[in-house]
Amino acid sequence: MTHFRPHLLFTTLLLLVSSSPPNVLLIVSDDQGFADLSLNGHPTISTPNLDSLALSPSGAHFSQFTVAAPICSPSRSAMLTGRLPLRNGVYSDAPPPIDELFRVFYPSSKHCLNDTTLPALLKKNKDYTTAMVGKWHLGSNLAEYCLPGDGKQGFDFFFGLPYSHEEGYPGPSPESYTFPPVPLYVNGEIVEQPFVANDLSSRYTNITNFLLKSLASPVPVDLPPTVDKITGDKLSELNLASRSNDPWFIHMAFENPHVPLFISDDYLENHSPSPRGLYGDAVSEMDSIIGEIISTLKKTNQLDNTLILFLSDNGAWVNPSNGLGDDGSVSPLDGGSNAPFQGGKGDTYEGGLRVPFIVKRPVADDDEQTGTTTCAFEPIRVPVSALDILPTVLDYAGVELPKDEVHDGVSLRALLEGEVDSLEERCLFHWRERDLYAVRCGRLKAHFITRSGFDFKDLGTKHDPPLVFDIESDPAEKYPLAVGDQGLTQEELDDIIDAGKKHEAEMEEGKAKSLYLAQGLDIMPCCDRENTANNLDDIPKIWVHCTCDRQAA
Ligand SMILES: *[C@@H]1O[C@H](CO)[C@@H](O)[C@H](O)[C@H]1NC(C)=O
Ligand SMILES: *[C@@H]1O[C@H](CO)[C@@H](O)[C@H](O)[C@H]1NC(C)=O
């Protein structure tokens, strides 16, 4: 017979306490380049809050982090599902050059992300409260419950833009007739159309702060005083006071610093202009909001038990346009820098894929001293991927990876906690739409196809044998290697080619049906169906016919 052993009970209690799942704050910037923060050496952009997050005892930053696709929708789909876009359907299945036309979801896209998301898994397994503030861009058809907060995407609440703000920005403007004015949503309801740009990020801050305070308080917290009625009602319906013991997952997805650049009046009034111009302001405004959010986490005693992840969705858009052709409203200086890499948003050079990645892991109360073992100023140099975010978060939350779906990433927890200094060697596969463009294994990257990021006339160049770079000694991918150069052996070359072939064959079986092609003008809310009626001659009238009555004041 066992007898009562108090120390055992005590240990068990401690285990129970320390196993309470951490909160998760996943922050994404839009089109921010690798070099566009002071941490990575930008000479004139100032990002003190992100820098100190990375350099804090439980923080880390990575110098070889790549996203799963060099453009918004597929990159975000992979981040939220831990699966390559080819597996989750967010890719174009058309041959070049038509694939160029369907690389993201449009306001008229009939379908949307249709896969298990990270917040859905957290909610299902550990009762997380889940919310999203910012840009979605994974499909917006209300009839299919595509928006977060509106059913199937795993979020309890959503306040933000359904897609990229240049898809009709902000409207109405005579040139921008392709899409209706961009609406602002709370869950599946329109708050205003067009959205009011000059205080949007300030509203994001206030709503996120409200969520964070409410989730830490057993009694209701006052709504932000300036919140609109529709959003206020939805926030109240969440009944957050009753959820103050539950862990939460909050996804903040900034429009900053995507073109056309816009910045809150609040920020501009209180800060001197960035020497890097409007682009620098857009990055610094985001940094300052992140600072406010971290300060709220501190004040409400939640910072230690929160896992924070920050990344950009793809490399900077070099020489950006506003998506509507050369109307002069966007200057080349409105795009960022991918230095020291070549290429940028849209292509599969490192400039399109390699972005900032900062993580602050949760620390248990008794764990204050055990930080990463290396000096935090040094980045972690192990090649990792946005596909690793889902397995890492699930690991911290104590949730097993679902066995009925293939996941493409691995947990970074041991790396973050300084327990290992490398991961089992694996290859990273860089797809663009339906084709495998490049493979990275260890120091080598092999390009099977190269193609410019955005050029309708460039159908891509195939390389057989592949163009191979040692991207550790030649991060800019300038000097292709032949067997014998830099110690490259025939065997290494064969191995990386085989890795690509094997992966392609595997994906041929694992691929989902593409979700992009189906379009309908009547998907856009409030479109006057009789006048638009999917008739292409009527497209210029979308501005007139697809604007909801609820106009901004
Ligand atoms: C979404 O997924 C469900 C379940 O796998 C499937 O039945 C449905 O056809 C999918 N929808 C689209 C538009 O692919
Ligand atoms: C956000 O909250 C601050 C502080 O209460 C307030 O000064 C600001 O006007 C609010 N912003 C908006 C857009 O409501």
Coordinates of C-alpha atoms and ligand atoms in Angstrom, one line a residue:
M1 CA 0.0 0.0 0.0
T2 CA 1.2 3.4 -0.7
H3 CA 1.2 6.0 1.9
F4 CA 0.8 9.7 1.6
R5 CA 3.9 11.5 0.4
P6 CA 3.6 15.2 0.5
H7 CA 6.5 16.0 -1.7
L8 CA 5.0 13.9 -4.5
L9 CA 1.8 15.8 -4.3
F10 CA 3.7 19.0 -4.3
T11 CA 5.7 18.0 -7.4
T12 CA 2.5 16.9 -9.1
L13 CA 1.0 20.3 -8.4
L14 CA 4.0 22.1 -9.7
L15 CA 3.9 20.0 -12.9
L16 CA 0.2 20.9 -13.3
V17 CA 0.9 24.6 -12.8
S18 CA 3.9 24.7 -15.2
S19 CA 2.1 22.7 -17.8
S20 CA -0.6 25.3 -18.3
P21 CA -0.3 26.0 -22.0
P22 CA 1.3 29.3 -22.9
N23 CA -0.4 32.2 -24.7
V24 CA 0.7 32.7 -28.3
L25 CA 1.1 36.0 -30.1
L26 CA 1.9 35.5 -33.8
I27 CA 2.8 38.8 -35.5
V28 CA 3.3 39.2 -39.3
S29 CA 4.5 42.2 -41.2
D30 CA 3.7 42.6 -44.9
D31 CA 6.5 42.7 -47.5
Q32 CA 9.2 43.7 -45.0
G33 CA 12.7 42.9 -46.3
F34 CA 15.4 41.0 -44.4
A35 CA 17.4 44.2 -43.9
D36 CA 14.5 46.4 -42.8
L37 CA 15.0 46.5 -39.1
S38 CA 17.9 47.8 -37.0
L39 CA 18.6 44.3 -35.7
N40 CA 19.6 43.2 -39.2
G41 CA 21.7 46.3 -39.8
H42 CA 19.5 48.8 -41.5
P43 CA 21.4 52.1 -41.3
T44 CA 18.3 54.4 -40.9
I45 CA 15.3 52.3 -39.9
S46 CA 14.7 52.2 -36.2
T47 CA 13.0 49.1 -34.5
P48 CA 14.0 49.3 -30.8
N49 CA 11.1 47.1 -29.7
L50 CA 11.7 44.2 -32.1
D51 CA 15.4 44.4 -31.4
S52 CA 15.0 44.1 -27.7
L53 CA 12.5 41.3 -28.0
A54 CA 15.1 39.4 -30.0
L55 CA 17.9 40.2 -27.6
S56 CA 16.0 39.5 -24.4
P57 CA 17.1 36.5 -22.3
S58 CA 14.3 34.4 -23.6
G59 CA 14.4 35.8 -27.1
A60 CA 16.1 34.6 -30.2
H61 CA 16.4 35.7 -33.8
F62 CA 17.3 33.7 -36.9
S63 CA 19.5 34.6 -39.9
Q64 CA 18.4 31.7 -42.1
F65 CA 14.7 31.7 -41.9
T66 CA 12.7 31.3 -45.1
V67 CA 9.0 31.5 -45.8
A68 CA 7.2 28.7 -47.7
A69 CA 6.3 30.9 -50.7
P70 CA 7.6 34.4 -51.8
I71 CA 4.1 36.0 -51.9
C72 CA 1.3 36.7 -49.5
S73 CA -1.5 34.2 -49.7
P74 CA 0.5 30.9 -50.1
S75 CA 3.1 32.1 -47.5
R76 CA 0.4 32.8 -44.9
S77 CA -1.5 29.6 -45.7
A78 CA 1.7 27.6 -45.0
M79 CA 2.4 29.6 -41.8
L80 CA -1.1 28.8 -40.4
T81 CA -1.3 25.2 -41.5
G82 CA 2.3 24.0 -41.3
R83 CA 1.7 22.5 -44.8
L84 CA 3.2 23.5 -48.2
P85 CA 0.7 25.5 -50.4
L86 CA 0.6 22.6 -52.8
R87 CA -0.9 20.4 -50.0
N88 CA -3.4 23.0 -48.8
G89 CA -4.6 24.2 -52.2
V90 CA -3.3 27.8 -52.0
Y91 CA -1.4 27.8 -55.3
S92 CA -2.0 28.3 -59.0
D93 CA -2.4 25.2 -61.2
A94 CA -2.2 27.1 -64.5
P95 CA 0.9 27.1 -66.8
P96 CA 3.0 30.2 -67.3
P97 CA 2.1 33.0 -68.0
I98 CA -1.5 32.5 -66.7
D99 CA -0.1 31.4 -63.3
E100 CA 1.1 35.0 -62.9
L101 CA -2.6 36.1 -62.8
F102 CA -3.5 33.8 -59.9
R103 CA -1.0 34.0 -57.2
V104 CA -3.1 35.4 -54.4
F105 CA -6.8 35.4 -53.5
Y106 CA -8.8 38.3 -55.0
P107 CA -12.0 40.0 -53.7
S108 CA -13.8 37.9 -56.4
S109 CA -12.3 34.5 -55.4
K110 CA -15.0 32.0 -54.7
H111 CA -12.8 29.7 -52.5
C112 CA -10.6 30.2 -49.5
L113 CA -8.1 28.4 -47.2
N114 CA -9.8 25.1 -46.5
D115 CA -7.4 23.2 -44.2
T116 CA -6.9 22.8 -40.5
T117 CA -5.3 25.9 -39.0
L118 CA -3.1 26.4 -36.0
P119 CA -5.8 28.3 -34.0
A120 CA -8.3 25.6 -34.8
L121 CA -6.0 22.9 -33.4
L122 CA -5.3 25.0 -30.2
K123 CA -9.0 25.6 -29.7
K124 CA -9.9 22.0 -30.2
N125 CA -7.3 20.5 -28.0
K126 CA -6.7 23.1 -25.3
D127 CA -9.6 25.4 -25.3
Y128 CA -7.7 28.4 -26.6
T129 CA -9.5 31.7 -27.1
T130 CA -8.4 32.8 -30.6
A131 CA -8.5 36.2 -32.3
M132 CA -7.1 37.9 -35.3
V133 CA -6.5 41.6 -35.9
G134 CA -5.2 42.8 -39.4
K135 CA -4.9 41.5 -42.9
W136 CA -6.3 38.0 -43.7
H137 CA -5.9 37.4 -47.5
L138 CA -6.8 33.7 -47.5
G139 CA -10.2 34.1 -49.2
S140 CA -13.2 36.2 -48.4
N141 CA -16.4 34.6 -49.8
L142 CA -19.0 35.1 -47.0
A143 CA -21.1 32.3 -48.4
E144 CA -18.3 29.8 -47.7
Y145 CA -17.6 31.3 -44.3
C146 CA -14.1 32.2 -45.5
L147 CA -13.3 35.0 -43.1
P148 CA -11.8 34.3 -39.7
G149 CA -14.3 34.9 -36.9
D150 CA -17.0 33.7 -39.3
G151 CA -16.9 30.0 -38.7
K152 CA -14.4 27.6 -40.1
Q153 CA -11.0 29.2 -39.9
G154 CA -10.5 28.6 -36.2
F155 CA -10.8 32.2 -34.9
D156 CA -13.4 33.4 -32.4
F157 CA -12.9 37.0 -33.5
F158 CA -11.6 39.0 -36.5
F159 CA -11.1 42.7 -37.0
G160 CA -9.3 43.7 -40.2
L161 CA -9.1 43.7 -43.9
P162 CA -10.2 40.6 -45.9
Y163 CA -7.4 40.9 -48.4
S164 CA -4.5 43.1 -49.5
H165 CA -5.3 46.8 -49.2
E166 CA -4.0 47.6 -52.7
E167 CA -6.8 45.5 -54.2
G168 CA -9.0 48.6 -54.5
Y169 CA -7.1 50.9 -52.2
P170 CA -8.8 52.5 -50.4
G171 CA -11.4 53.8 -52.8
P172 CA -13.2 55.1 -54.4
S173 CA -10.8 56.5 -56.9
P174 CA -11.4 56.7 -60.6
E175 CA -8.3 54.7 -61.6
S176 CA -8.9 51.9 -59.3
Y177 CA -11.9 50.4 -60.9
T178 CA -10.8 46.8 -60.9
F179 CA -11.9 46.1 -57.4
P180 CA -14.5 47.7 -55.1
P181 CA -13.4 50.0 -52.3
V182 CA -11.6 47.9 -49.6
P183 CA -14.0 47.0 -46.8
L184 CA -13.1 46.7 -43.1
Y185 CA -14.7 43.7 -41.3
V186 CA -15.4 42.5 -37.9
N187 CA -16.1 38.8 -38.2
G188 CA -18.3 38.5 -41.3
E189 CA -19.8 42.0 -41.0
I190 CA -18.6 45.2 -42.8
V191 CA -17.7 48.0 -40.4
E192 CA -17.0 50.5 -43.1
Q193 CA -16.2 50.7 -46.8
P194 CA -13.8 52.0 -47.9
F195 CA -11.8 51.5 -44.8
V196 CA -10.4 54.6 -43.1
A197 CA -6.7 54.3 -43.5
N198 CA -5.4 57.1 -41.2
D199 CA -6.4 55.5 -38.0
L200 CA -6.6 51.8 -38.8
S201 CA -3.4 50.8 -37.1
S202 CA -4.3 52.8 -34.0
R203 CA -7.6 50.9 -33.9
Y204 CA -5.7 47.6 -34.3
T205 CA -3.6 48.6 -31.3
N206 CA -6.6 49.5 -29.1
I207 CA -8.6 46.4 -30.0
T208 CA -5.6 44.1 -29.4
N209 CA -4.9 45.9 -26.0
F210 CA -8.5 45.4 -25.1
L211 CA -8.4 41.7 -25.9
L212 CA -5.2 41.2 -23.9
K213 CA -6.5 43.1 -20.9
S214 CA -9.8 41.3 -21.0
L215 CA -8.2 37.9 -21.3
A216 CA -6.3 38.5 -18.1
S217 CA -9.2 39.9 -16.1
P218 CA -12.0 37.9 -14.4
V219 CA -14.2 41.0 -14.5
P220 CA -15.2 42.8 -17.8
V221 CA -12.9 45.5 -19.0
D222 CA -14.2 48.7 -20.5
L223 CA -14.4 48.7 -24.3
P224 CA -12.0 51.1 -26.1
P225 CA -13.8 54.4 -25.8
T226 CA -13.6 55.2 -29.6
V227 CA -14.6 51.7 -30.9
D228 CA -17.4 51.6 -33.4
K229 CA -20.8 50.1 -32.4
I230 CA -20.6 47.0 -34.5
T231 CA -17.1 46.0 -33.3
G232 CA -18.0 46.9 -29.7
D233 CA -21.0 44.6 -29.8
K234 CA -18.9 41.7 -31.2
L235 CA -16.2 42.2 -28.6
S236 CA -18.8 42.2 -25.8
E237 CA -20.4 39.0 -27.2
L238 CA -17.1 37.3 -26.7
N239 CA -17.7 37.4 -23.0
L240 CA -13.9 37.4 -22.4
A241 CA -14.2 37.7 -18.6
S242 CA -15.5 34.1 -18.5
R243 CA -12.4 33.0 -20.5
S244 CA -9.7 34.7 -18.3
N245 CA -8.4 31.3 -17.2
D246 CA -8.0 30.0 -20.8
P247 CA -4.9 30.4 -22.8
W248 CA -5.2 32.5 -25.9
F249 CA -3.8 32.7 -29.5
I250 CA -3.8 36.2 -31.1
H251 CA -2.6 36.8 -34.6
M252 CA -1.7 40.3 -35.5
A253 CA -1.2 40.8 -39.2
F254 CA 0.0 44.3 -40.1
E255 CA -0.6 46.1 -43.5
N256 CA 2.8 47.8 -42.8
P257 CA 5.0 48.2 -44.8
H258 CA 3.1 47.0 -47.9
V259 CA 2.4 49.6 -50.7
P260 CA 0.4 51.9 -50.9
L261 CA 2.0 53.0 -47.5
F262 CA -0.3 54.5 -44.9
I263 CA 0.3 55.4 -41.3
S264 CA -1.9 56.4 -38.4
D265 CA -2.2 60.2 -37.6
D266 CA -1.6 59.2 -34.0
Y267 CA 1.8 57.9 -34.8
L268 CA 2.8 60.8 -37.1
E269 CA 1.8 63.3 -34.5
N270 CA 4.0 61.8 -31.8
H271 CA 7.1 60.8 -33.7
S272 CA 9.6 62.5 -35.9
P273 CA 9.7 61.3 -39.5
S274 CA 12.1 58.4 -40.3
P275 CA 15.2 59.3 -42.3
R276 CA 14.2 56.3 -44.5
G277 CA 11.0 58.2 -45.5
L278 CA 7.5 56.8 -45.4
Y279 CA 8.7 53.2 -45.7
G280 CA 10.8 53.7 -42.5
D281 CA 7.8 55.3 -40.8
A282 CA 5.6 52.3 -41.7
V283 CA 8.2 49.9 -40.2
S284 CA 8.7 52.0 -37.1
E285 CA 5.0 52.5 -36.5
M286 CA 4.6 48.8 -36.5
D287 CA 7.5 48.5 -34.1
S288 CA 6.0 51.0 -31.8
I289 CA 2.7 49.2 -31.7
I290 CA 4.5 46.0 -30.9
G291 CA 6.2 47.9 -28.1
E292 CA 2.8 48.9 -26.7
I293 CA 1.4 45.4 -27.0
I294 CA 4.5 44.0 -25.1
S295 CA 4.0 46.6 -22.4
T296 CA 0.3 45.6 -22.0
L297 CA 1.5 42.0 -21.6
K298 CA 3.9 43.1 -18.9
K299 CA 1.4 45.2 -17.1
T300 CA -1.2 42.3 -17.1
N301 CA 1.4 39.8 -15.9
Q302 CA 1.2 37.7 -19.1
L303 CA 4.5 38.3 -20.8
D304 CA 6.4 35.4 -19.2
N305 CA 3.8 32.8 -20.2
T306 CA 3.5 34.1 -23.8
L307 CA 5.2 32.7 -26.8
I308 CA 5.8 35.6 -29.3
L309 CA 6.7 35.0 -32.9
F310 CA 7.4 37.7 -35.4
L311 CA 8.1 37.3 -39.2
S312 CA 7.5 39.0 -42.5
D313 CA 5.3 37.2 -45.0
N314 CA 7.8 37.4 -47.8
G315 CA 10.8 39.4 -49.0
A316 CA 10.5 43.1 -49.8
W317 CA 8.8 44.2 -53.0
V318 CA 11.6 45.6 -55.0
N319 CA 10.4 48.4 -57.2
P320 CA 6.8 48.0 -56.2
S321 CA 3.7 49.0 -58.0
N322 CA 0.3 49.5 -56.5
G323 CA -1.0 46.5 -58.4
L324 CA -2.8 48.7 -60.8
G325 CA -0.1 49.5 -63.3
D326 CA 2.2 52.5 -63.5
D327 CA 0.0 55.3 -62.3
G328 CA 2.9 57.0 -60.4
S329 CA 1.2 56.7 -57.0
V330 CA 3.9 54.4 -55.6
S331 CA 7.5 55.3 -55.7
P332 CA 10.4 52.8 -55.9
L333 CA 11.4 54.1 -52.4
D334 CA 8.2 52.7 -51.0
G335 CA 9.7 49.2 -51.3
G336 CA 12.2 47.7 -48.8
S337 CA 15.6 46.0 -48.9
N338 CA 16.5 42.4 -49.0
A339 CA 20.2 43.1 -48.6
P340 CA 22.5 41.1 -48.8
F341 CA 20.3 38.9 -50.9
Q342 CA 19.3 39.2 -54.5
G343 CA 15.8 39.1 -55.8
G344 CA 12.7 39.9 -53.8
K345 CA 8.9 39.3 -53.3
G346 CA 7.6 37.0 -56.0
D347 CA 10.8 35.1 -56.8
T348 CA 12.7 32.1 -55.3
Y349 CA 16.0 33.8 -54.7
E350 CA 16.8 34.3 -51.1
G351 CA 15.5 37.9 -51.4
G352 CA 12.0 36.6 -51.9
L353 CA 12.1 34.0 -49.2
R354 CA 14.6 35.0 -46.5
V355 CA 13.0 37.3 -43.9
P356 CA 13.3 38.4 -40.3
F357 CA 12.2 35.9 -37.7
I358 CA 12.2 36.7 -34.0
V359 CA 10.9 34.4 -31.2
K360 CA 10.4 35.0 -27.5
R361 CA 9.7 31.7 -25.8
P362 CA 7.6 31.4 -22.7
V363 CA 9.4 31.2 -19.4
A364 CA 8.1 29.3 -16.4
D365 CA 8.4 31.1 -13.0
D366 CA 11.2 28.9 -11.9
D367 CA 13.0 29.1 -15.2
E368 CA 14.0 32.7 -15.3
Q369 CA 17.7 32.0 -15.6
T370 CA 17.8 29.3 -18.2
G371 CA 17.9 31.4 -21.3
T372 CA 19.4 30.3 -24.6
T373 CA 22.9 29.2 -24.0
T374 CA 24.5 31.4 -26.7
C375 CA 24.8 35.1 -26.5
A376 CA 21.4 36.4 -27.6
F377 CA 23.1 38.9 -29.8
E378 CA 24.2 36.2 -32.1
P379 CA 21.4 35.0 -34.4
I380 CA 20.6 31.3 -34.6
R381 CA 22.1 30.3 -37.9
V382 CA 20.3 27.0 -38.5
P383 CA 18.2 27.0 -41.6
V384 CA 14.5 27.0 -40.5
S385 CA 11.2 27.6 -42.2
A386 CA 7.8 29.2 -41.5
L387 CA 6.5 25.7 -41.9
D388 CA 8.1 25.1 -38.4
I389 CA 5.8 27.6 -36.7
L390 CA 2.8 25.3 -36.3
P391 CA 4.9 22.3 -34.9
T392 CA 6.7 24.7 -32.5
V393 CA 3.6 26.3 -31.2
L394 CA 1.9 22.9 -30.8
D395 CA 4.9 21.6 -28.9
Y396 CA 4.8 24.5 -26.4
A397 CA 1.0 24.0 -26.1
G398 CA 1.4 20.3 -25.4
V399 CA -0.7 19.3 -28.5
E400 CA 0.4 16.5 -30.7
L401 CA 0.6 17.0 -34.5
P402 CA -2.5 15.5 -36.0
K403 CA -1.6 12.2 -37.5
D404 CA -4.2 12.3 -40.3
E405 CA -2.4 15.1 -42.3
V406 CA 1.2 15.5 -43.5
H407 CA 3.0 18.4 -42.0
D408 CA 6.2 19.9 -43.6
G409 CA 7.9 21.5 -40.6
V410 CA 9.6 20.5 -37.3
S411 CA 9.4 21.9 -33.8
L412 CA 12.1 24.5 -33.0
R413 CA 11.7 24.2 -29.3
A414 CA 15.0 22.4 -28.5
L415 CA 16.8 25.0 -30.6
L416 CA 15.1 27.9 -28.8
E417 CA 15.9 26.5 -25.4
G418 CA 19.6 26.0 -26.3
E419 CA 19.4 22.3 -25.9
V420 CA 20.7 21.6 -29.4
D421 CA 22.7 23.7 -31.8
S422 CA 21.4 22.1 -35.0
L423 CA 18.5 20.2 -36.3
E424 CA 18.6 16.9 -38.1
E425 CA 19.7 17.8 -41.5
R426 CA 16.8 18.3 -43.8
C427 CA 16.1 20.0 -47.1
L428 CA 13.9 23.0 -47.7
F429 CA 11.8 22.9 -50.8
H430 CA 10.9 26.2 -52.6
W431 CA 7.9 26.0 -54.8
R432 CA 6.4 28.7 -56.9
E433 CA 2.8 27.7 -57.8
R434 CA 2.8 24.2 -59.2
D435 CA 6.5 23.8 -59.9
L436 CA 9.5 23.1 -57.7
Y437 CA 11.9 26.0 -58.4
A438 CA 14.7 25.4 -55.8
V439 CA 15.9 23.1 -53.1
R440 CA 18.2 23.9 -50.2
C441 CA 20.1 21.2 -48.4
G442 CA 22.7 22.3 -45.9
R443 CA 25.0 24.9 -47.5
L444 CA 23.8 24.2 -51.0
K445 CA 20.9 25.6 -52.9
A446 CA 20.0 24.3 -56.3
H447 CA 17.7 26.3 -58.7
F448 CA 15.9 24.1 -61.2
I449 CA 13.9 27.1 -62.5
T450 CA 14.7 30.8 -62.1
R451 CA 12.1 33.5 -63.0
S452 CA 11.7 37.1 -62.2
G453 CA 9.2 38.0 -59.4
F454 CA 6.7 39.9 -61.5
D455 CA 7.1 40.0 -65.2
F456 CA 4.3 38.7 -67.4
K457 CA 6.8 38.1 -70.2
D458 CA 9.2 36.0 -68.3
L459 CA 8.1 32.4 -68.4
G460 CA 11.0 31.1 -66.4
T461 CA 14.4 29.5 -67.3
K462 CA 14.9 25.8 -66.6
H463 CA 18.3 24.7 -65.5
D464 CA 19.6 21.2 -66.1
P465 CA 21.9 20.6 -64.3
P466 CA 20.6 23.0 -61.7
L467 CA 22.2 26.3 -60.9
V468 CA 24.0 25.6 -57.6
F469 CA 25.1 28.1 -55.0
D470 CA 26.9 27.7 -51.7
I471 CA 24.5 30.2 -49.9
E472 CA 26.6 30.2 -46.7
S473 CA 29.7 31.6 -48.4
D474 CA 27.7 33.3 -51.2
P475 CA 24.5 34.5 -49.7
A476 CA 23.8 36.7 -52.7
E477 CA 23.7 33.7 -55.0
K478 CA 26.1 35.4 -57.4
Y479 CA 28.6 32.6 -58.2
P480 CA 27.1 29.3 -59.5
L481 CA 29.3 26.3 -58.7
A482 CA 30.5 23.6 -61.1
V483 CA 31.6 20.2 -59.7
G484 CA 35.0 20.8 -58.2
D485 CA 34.4 24.5 -57.2
Q486 CA 34.3 25.2 -53.5
G487 CA 34.6 21.5 -52.8
L488 CA 31.4 20.6 -54.6
T489 CA 31.4 16.9 -55.4
Q490 CA 29.4 15.1 -58.0
E491 CA 27.8 13.1 -55.2
E492 CA 26.6 16.2 -53.4
L493 CA 25.2 17.5 -56.7
D494 CA 23.4 14.2 -57.4
D495 CA 22.1 14.1 -53.8
I496 CA 20.4 17.5 -54.1
I497 CA 18.9 16.7 -57.5
D498 CA 17.6 13.4 -56.1
A499 CA 16.1 15.1 -53.0
G500 CA 14.2 17.4 -55.4
K501 CA 13.0 14.6 -57.6
K502 CA 11.9 12.5 -54.6
H503 CA 10.0 15.4 -53.1
E504 CA 8.3 16.2 -56.4
A505 CA 7.1 12.6 -56.7
E506 CA 5.8 12.7 -53.1
M507 CA 4.0 16.0 -53.8
E508 CA 2.4 14.7 -56.9
E509 CA 0.4 12.4 -54.6
G510 CA -0.1 14.8 -51.8
K511 CA -1.3 17.8 -53.7
A512 CA -4.7 19.4 -53.2
K513 CA -6.9 20.9 -55.9
S514 CA -6.0 24.5 -56.5
L515 CA -8.4 27.0 -54.8
Y516 CA -7.6 30.0 -56.9
L517 CA -9.2 29.8 -60.3
A518 CA -12.9 30.0 -59.4
Q519 CA -14.0 33.7 -59.5
G520 CA -17.3 35.5 -59.4
L521 CA -18.1 39.2 -59.3
D522 CA -21.0 38.5 -57.0
I523 CA -18.6 37.2 -54.3
M524 CA -17.9 40.9 -53.5
P525 CA -20.3 42.1 -50.9
C526 CA -23.1 44.4 -51.9
C527 CA -22.4 44.0 -55.6
D528 CA -25.5 44.8 -57.5
R529 CA -26.1 41.4 -59.1
E530 CA -28.2 42.7 -61.9
N531 CA -25.7 45.3 -63.0
T532 CA -22.6 43.3 -62.6
A533 CA -23.9 39.8 -63.4
N534 CA -20.5 38.4 -64.0
N535 CA -20.4 40.4 -67.2
L536 CA -16.9 41.5 -68.0
D537 CA -18.1 44.6 -69.9
D538 CA -19.4 45.9 -66.5
I539 CA -16.1 45.6 -64.7
P540 CA -15.5 49.4 -64.7
K541 CA -18.8 49.8 -62.9
I542 CA -17.7 47.6 -59.9
W543 CA -16.9 50.8 -58.1
V544 CA -20.4 52.0 -58.4
H545 CA -22.2 48.7 -58.0
C546 CA -20.1 46.9 -55.3
T547 CA -20.0 49.5 -52.6
C548 CA -22.1 48.8 -49.5
D549 CA -24.5 51.4 -48.1
R550 CA -22.7 51.6 -44.9
Q551 CA -20.1 54.2 -45.9
A552 CA -17.5 55.6 -43.7
A553 CA -18.5 59.0 -42.4
Ligands
LIG1 C1 -13.0 21.9 -48.5 O1 -12.7 20.7 -47.7 C2 -13.8 19.8 -47.6 C3 -13.3 18.7 -46.7 O2 -12.1 18.2 -47.1 C4 -14.2 19.3 -49.0 O3 -15.3 18.4 -48.9 C5 -14.6 20.5 -49.9 O4 -14.8 20.1 -51.2 C6 -13.4 21.5 -49.9 N1 -13.8 22.7 -50.6 C7 -13.2 23.2 -51.7 C8 -13.7 24.5 -52.2 O5 -12.2 22.7 -52.1
LIG2 C1 -6.7 54.5 -29.2 O1 -6.6 54.7 -27.8 C2 -5.9 55.9 -27.5 C3 -5.8 55.9 -26.0 O2 -7.1 55.7 -25.4 C4 -6.7 57.1 -28.0 O3 -6.0 58.3 -27.7 C5 -6.8 57.0 -29.5 O4 -7.6 58.0 -30.1 C6 -7.4 55.6 -29.9 N1 -7.4 55.5 -31.4 C7 -8.5 55.3 -32.1 C8 -8.3 55.3 -33.6 O5 -9.6 55.3 -31.6

